[in-house]
mmCIF file of C-alpha atoms in Angstrom:
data_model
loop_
_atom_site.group_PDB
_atom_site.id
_atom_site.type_symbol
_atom_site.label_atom_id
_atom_site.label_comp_id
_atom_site.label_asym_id
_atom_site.label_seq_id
_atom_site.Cartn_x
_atom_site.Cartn_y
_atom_site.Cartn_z
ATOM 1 C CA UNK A 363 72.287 100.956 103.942
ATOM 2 C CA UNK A 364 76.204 101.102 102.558
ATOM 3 C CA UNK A 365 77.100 104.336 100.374
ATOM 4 C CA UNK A 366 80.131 104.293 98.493
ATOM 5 C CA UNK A 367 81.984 106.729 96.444
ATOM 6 C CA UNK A 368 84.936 105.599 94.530
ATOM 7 C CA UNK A 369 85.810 108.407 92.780
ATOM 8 C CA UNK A 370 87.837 110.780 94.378
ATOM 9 C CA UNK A 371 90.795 110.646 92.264
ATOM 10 C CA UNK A 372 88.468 112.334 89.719
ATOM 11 C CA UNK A 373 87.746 115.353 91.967
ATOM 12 C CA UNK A 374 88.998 118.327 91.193
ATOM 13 C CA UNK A 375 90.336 119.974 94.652
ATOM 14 C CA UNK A 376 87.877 122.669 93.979
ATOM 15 C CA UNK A 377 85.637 120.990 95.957
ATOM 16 C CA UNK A 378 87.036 122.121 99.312
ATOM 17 C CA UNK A 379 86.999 125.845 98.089
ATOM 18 C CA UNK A 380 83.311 125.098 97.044
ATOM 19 C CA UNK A 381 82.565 123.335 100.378
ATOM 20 C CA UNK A 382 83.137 126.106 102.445
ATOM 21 C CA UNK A 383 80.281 127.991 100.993
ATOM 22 C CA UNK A 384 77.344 125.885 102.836
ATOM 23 C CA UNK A 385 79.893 123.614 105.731
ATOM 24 C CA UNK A 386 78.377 124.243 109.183
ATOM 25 C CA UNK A 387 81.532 125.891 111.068
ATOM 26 C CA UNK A 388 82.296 122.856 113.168
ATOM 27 C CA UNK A 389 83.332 120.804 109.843
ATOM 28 C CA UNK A 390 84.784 123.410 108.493
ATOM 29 C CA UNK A 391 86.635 123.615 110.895
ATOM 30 C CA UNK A 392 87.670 119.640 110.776
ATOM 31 C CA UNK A 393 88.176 119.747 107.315
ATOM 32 C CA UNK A 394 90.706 122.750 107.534
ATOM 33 C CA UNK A 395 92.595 121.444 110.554
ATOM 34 C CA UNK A 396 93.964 118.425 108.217
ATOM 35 C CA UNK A 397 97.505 119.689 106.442
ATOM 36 C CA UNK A 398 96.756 118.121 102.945
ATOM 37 C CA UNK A 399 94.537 119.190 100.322
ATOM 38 C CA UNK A 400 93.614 115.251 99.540
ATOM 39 C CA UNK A 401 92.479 114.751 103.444
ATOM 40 C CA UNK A 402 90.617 117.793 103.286
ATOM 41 C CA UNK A 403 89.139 116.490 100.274
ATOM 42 C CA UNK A 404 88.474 113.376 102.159
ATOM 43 C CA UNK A 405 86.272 114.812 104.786
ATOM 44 C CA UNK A 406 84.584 117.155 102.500
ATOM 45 C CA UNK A 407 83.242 114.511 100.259
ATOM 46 C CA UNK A 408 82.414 112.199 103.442
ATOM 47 C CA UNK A 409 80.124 114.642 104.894
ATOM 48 C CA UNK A 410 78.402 115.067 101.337
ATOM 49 C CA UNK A 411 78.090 111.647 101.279
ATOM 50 C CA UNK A 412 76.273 111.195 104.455
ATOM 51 C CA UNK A 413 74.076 114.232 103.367
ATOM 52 C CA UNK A 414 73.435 112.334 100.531
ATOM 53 C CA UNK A 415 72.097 108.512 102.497
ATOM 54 C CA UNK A 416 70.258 111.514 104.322
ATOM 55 C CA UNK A 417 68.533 112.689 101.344
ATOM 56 C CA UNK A 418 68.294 109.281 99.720
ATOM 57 C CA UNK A 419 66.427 107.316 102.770
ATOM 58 C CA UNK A 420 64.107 110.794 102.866
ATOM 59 C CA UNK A 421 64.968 111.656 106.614
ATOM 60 C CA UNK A 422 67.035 114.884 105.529
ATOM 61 C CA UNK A 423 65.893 117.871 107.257
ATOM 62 C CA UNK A 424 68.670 119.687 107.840
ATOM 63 C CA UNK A 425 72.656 119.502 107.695
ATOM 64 C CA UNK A 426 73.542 116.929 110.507
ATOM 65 C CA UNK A 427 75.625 118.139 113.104
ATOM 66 C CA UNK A 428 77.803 115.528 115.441
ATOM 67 C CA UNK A 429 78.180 114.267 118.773
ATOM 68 C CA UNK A 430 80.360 112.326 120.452
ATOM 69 C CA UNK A 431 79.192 109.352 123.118
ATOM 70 C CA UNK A 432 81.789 109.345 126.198
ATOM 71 C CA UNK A 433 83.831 106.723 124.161
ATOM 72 C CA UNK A 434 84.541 109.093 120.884
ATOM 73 C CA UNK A 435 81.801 107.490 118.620
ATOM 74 C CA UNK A 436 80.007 109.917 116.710
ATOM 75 C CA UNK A 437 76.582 110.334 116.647
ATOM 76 C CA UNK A 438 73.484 112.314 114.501
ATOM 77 C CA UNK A 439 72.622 114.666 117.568
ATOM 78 C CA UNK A 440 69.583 116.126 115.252
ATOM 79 C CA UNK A 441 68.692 112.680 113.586
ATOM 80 C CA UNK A 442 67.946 110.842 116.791
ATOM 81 C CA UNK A 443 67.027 106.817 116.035
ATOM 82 C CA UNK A 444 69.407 107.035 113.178
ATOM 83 C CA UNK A 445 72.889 105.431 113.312
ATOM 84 C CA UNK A 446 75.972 106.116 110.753
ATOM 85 C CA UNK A 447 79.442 105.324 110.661
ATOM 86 C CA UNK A 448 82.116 106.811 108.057
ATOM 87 C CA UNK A 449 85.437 105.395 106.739
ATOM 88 C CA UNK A 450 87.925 106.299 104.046
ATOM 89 C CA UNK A 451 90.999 105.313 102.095
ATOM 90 C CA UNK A 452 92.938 107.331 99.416
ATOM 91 C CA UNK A 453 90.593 106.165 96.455
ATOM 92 C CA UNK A 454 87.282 105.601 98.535
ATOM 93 C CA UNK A 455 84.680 107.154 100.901
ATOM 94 C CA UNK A 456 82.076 104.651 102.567
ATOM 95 C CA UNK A 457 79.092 105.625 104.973
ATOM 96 C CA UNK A 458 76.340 103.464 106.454
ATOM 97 C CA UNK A 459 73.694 104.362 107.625
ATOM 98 C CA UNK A 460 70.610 102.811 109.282
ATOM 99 C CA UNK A 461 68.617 102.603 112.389
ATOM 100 C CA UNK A 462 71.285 99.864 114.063
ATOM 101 C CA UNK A 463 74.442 100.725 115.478
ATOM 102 C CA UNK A 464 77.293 99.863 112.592
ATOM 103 C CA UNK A 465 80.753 99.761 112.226
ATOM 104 C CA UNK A 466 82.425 100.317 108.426
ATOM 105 C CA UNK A 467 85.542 100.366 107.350
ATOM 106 C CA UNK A 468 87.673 100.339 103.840
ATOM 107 C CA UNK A 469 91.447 100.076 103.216
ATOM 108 C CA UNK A 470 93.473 99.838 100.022
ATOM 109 C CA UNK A 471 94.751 96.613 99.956
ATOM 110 C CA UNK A 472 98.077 96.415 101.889
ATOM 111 C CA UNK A 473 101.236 94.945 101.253
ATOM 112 C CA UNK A 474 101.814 92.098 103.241
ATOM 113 C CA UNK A 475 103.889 92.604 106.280
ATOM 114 C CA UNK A 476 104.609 90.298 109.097
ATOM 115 C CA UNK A 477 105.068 92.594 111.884
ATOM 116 C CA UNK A 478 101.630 94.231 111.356
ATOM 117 C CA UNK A 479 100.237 90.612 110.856
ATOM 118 C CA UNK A 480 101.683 89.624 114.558
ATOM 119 C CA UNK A 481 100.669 92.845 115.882
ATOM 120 C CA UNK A 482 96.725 92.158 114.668
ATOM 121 C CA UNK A 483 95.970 88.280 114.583
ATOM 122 C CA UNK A 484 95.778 85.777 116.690
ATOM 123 C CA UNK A 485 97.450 82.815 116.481
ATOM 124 C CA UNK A 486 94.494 81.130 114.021
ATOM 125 C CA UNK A 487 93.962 84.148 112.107
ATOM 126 C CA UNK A 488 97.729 84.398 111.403
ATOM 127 C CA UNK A 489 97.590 80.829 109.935
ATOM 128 C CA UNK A 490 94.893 81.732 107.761
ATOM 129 C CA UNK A 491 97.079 84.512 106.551
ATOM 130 C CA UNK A 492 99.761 82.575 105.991
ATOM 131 C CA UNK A 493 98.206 79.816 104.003
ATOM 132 C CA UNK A 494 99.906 79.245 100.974
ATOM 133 C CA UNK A 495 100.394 82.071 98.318
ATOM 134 C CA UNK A 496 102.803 84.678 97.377
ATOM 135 C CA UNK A 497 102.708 88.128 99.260
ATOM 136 C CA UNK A 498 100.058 89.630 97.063
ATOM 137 C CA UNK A 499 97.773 86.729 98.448
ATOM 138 C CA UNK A 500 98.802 87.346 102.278
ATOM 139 C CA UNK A 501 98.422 91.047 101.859
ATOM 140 C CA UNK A 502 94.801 90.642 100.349
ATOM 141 C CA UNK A 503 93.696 88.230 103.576
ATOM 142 C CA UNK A 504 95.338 90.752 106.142
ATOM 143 C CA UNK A 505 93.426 93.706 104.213
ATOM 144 C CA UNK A 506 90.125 91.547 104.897
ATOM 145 C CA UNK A 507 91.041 90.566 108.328
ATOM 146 C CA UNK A 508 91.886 94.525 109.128
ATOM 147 C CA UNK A 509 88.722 95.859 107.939
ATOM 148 C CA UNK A 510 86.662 93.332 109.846
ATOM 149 C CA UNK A 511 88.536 94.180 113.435
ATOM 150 C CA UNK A 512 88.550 97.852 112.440
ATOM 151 C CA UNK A 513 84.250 97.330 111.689
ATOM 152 C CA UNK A 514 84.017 95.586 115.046
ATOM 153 C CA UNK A 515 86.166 97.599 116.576
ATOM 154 C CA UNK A 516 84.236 101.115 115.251
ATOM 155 C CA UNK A 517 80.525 99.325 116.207
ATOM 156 C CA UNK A 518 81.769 98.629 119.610
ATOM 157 C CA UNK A 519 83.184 102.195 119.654
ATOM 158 C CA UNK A 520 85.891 101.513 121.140
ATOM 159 C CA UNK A 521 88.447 102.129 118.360
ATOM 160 C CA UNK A 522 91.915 101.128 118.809
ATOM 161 C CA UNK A 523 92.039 101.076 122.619
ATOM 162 C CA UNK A 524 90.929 97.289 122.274
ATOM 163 C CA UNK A 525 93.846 94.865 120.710
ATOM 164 C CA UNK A 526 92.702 93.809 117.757
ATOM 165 C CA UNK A 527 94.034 90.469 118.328
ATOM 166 C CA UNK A 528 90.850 89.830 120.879
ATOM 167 C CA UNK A 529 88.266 90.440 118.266
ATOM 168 C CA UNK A 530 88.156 86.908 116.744
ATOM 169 C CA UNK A 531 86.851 87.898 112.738
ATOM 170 C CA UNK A 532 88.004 84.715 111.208
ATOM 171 C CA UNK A 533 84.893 83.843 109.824
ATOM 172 C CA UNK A 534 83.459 85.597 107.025
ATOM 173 C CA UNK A 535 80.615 86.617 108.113
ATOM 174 C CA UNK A 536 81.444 87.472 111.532
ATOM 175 C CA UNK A 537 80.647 85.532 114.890
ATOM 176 C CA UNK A 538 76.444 86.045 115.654
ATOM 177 C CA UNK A 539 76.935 84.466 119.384
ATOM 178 C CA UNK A 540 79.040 87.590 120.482
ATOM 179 C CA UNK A 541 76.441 89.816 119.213
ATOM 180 C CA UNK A 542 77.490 91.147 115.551
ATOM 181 C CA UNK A 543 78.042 89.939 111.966
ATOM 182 C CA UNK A 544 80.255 91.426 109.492
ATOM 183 C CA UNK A 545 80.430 91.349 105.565
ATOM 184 C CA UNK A 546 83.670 91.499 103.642
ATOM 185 C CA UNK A 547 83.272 93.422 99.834
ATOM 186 C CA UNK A 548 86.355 92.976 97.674
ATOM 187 C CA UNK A 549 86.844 95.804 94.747
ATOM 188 C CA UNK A 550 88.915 94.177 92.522
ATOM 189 C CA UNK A 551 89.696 96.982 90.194
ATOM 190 C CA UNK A 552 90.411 99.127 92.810
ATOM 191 C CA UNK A 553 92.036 97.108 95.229
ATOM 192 C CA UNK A 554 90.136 97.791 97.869
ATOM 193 C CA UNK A 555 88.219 96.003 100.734
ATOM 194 C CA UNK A 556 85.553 97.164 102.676
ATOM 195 C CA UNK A 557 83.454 95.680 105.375
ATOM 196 C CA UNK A 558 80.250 96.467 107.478
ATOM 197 C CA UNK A 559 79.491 94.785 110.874
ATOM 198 C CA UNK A 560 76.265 95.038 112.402
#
């Protein structure tokens, strides 16, 4: 299931002071190793938010407490058979969380920029990019076409050690033959994207 909490500009920083009240010391410790108060905010409010898809689904027992396979992926070391993944932007927290292995990710829309576009697409995904349409249009499709790679990219667990430009995410809904699907949610208001592959 996909939790999302758009809100944090309405936050008071408080919530990092109040936080450390009940954190177990290992995020603590995460959230005060960032430099910035909004990044601590960040992970503060993304561990809340998996406590509450926890609490929601009724499998909360206990705080969860992280592992990390060989590859970096983190894992729910005392919620075995559950799977979660976490990603943020400035204005946005999202969390899924299920009993399948996920990916999620969610970026404020970007301005377009052809270097990055060369450095992430391949050559039919930077067509698609460039279809007709002024930059606000390109830099919407490149936002999609990020999150997707970054979803794939954070199911397979292998982050950005794989080029992007390999995982094919062209089609909306993913590519079922290589083994996942992803879904593409556009927050107009906001202007942000998120998407989920599975």
């Amino acid at each position: 299931m996909l939790y999302l909490f758009r809100e944090i500009d309405h936050l008071s920083d408080d919530i990092v002071e109040t936080c450390q009240s009940f954190l177990p010391g290992w995020r603590l410790n995460q959230m005060m190793s960032f430099r910035y108060s909004a990044d601590r905010k960040l992970c503060a409010v993304a561990y809340l938010l998996l406590i509450y898809a926890l609490k929601n689904e009724n499998h909360f027992r206990e705080l969860p407490e992280f592992g990390y396979q060989a590859n970096g992926k983190p894992f729910l070391k005392n919620y075995p058979g559950l799977h979660f993944n976490l990603a943020h932007c400035h204005s946005a927290i999202a969390c899924v969380l299920g009993e399948e292995e996920a990916g999620v990710d969610i970026e404020d829309v970007l301005e377009y920029d052809d270097d990055l576009a060369r450095a992430v697409c391949n050559p039919e995904e930077y067509t698609w990019v460039n279809l007709p349409g002024d930059r606000s249009i390109k830099g919407n499709r490149l936002t999609e076409l990020w999150t997707r790679k970054e979803s794939v990219l954070k199911w397979m667990g292998s982050g950005l050690s794989k080029d992007p430009r390999e995982i094919g995410c062209l089609a909306p809904t993913g590519i079922p033959d290589l083994g996942f699907q992803t879904h593409t949610l556009s927050f107009e208001k906001e202007r942000i994207i998120l998407s989920i592959c599975k």
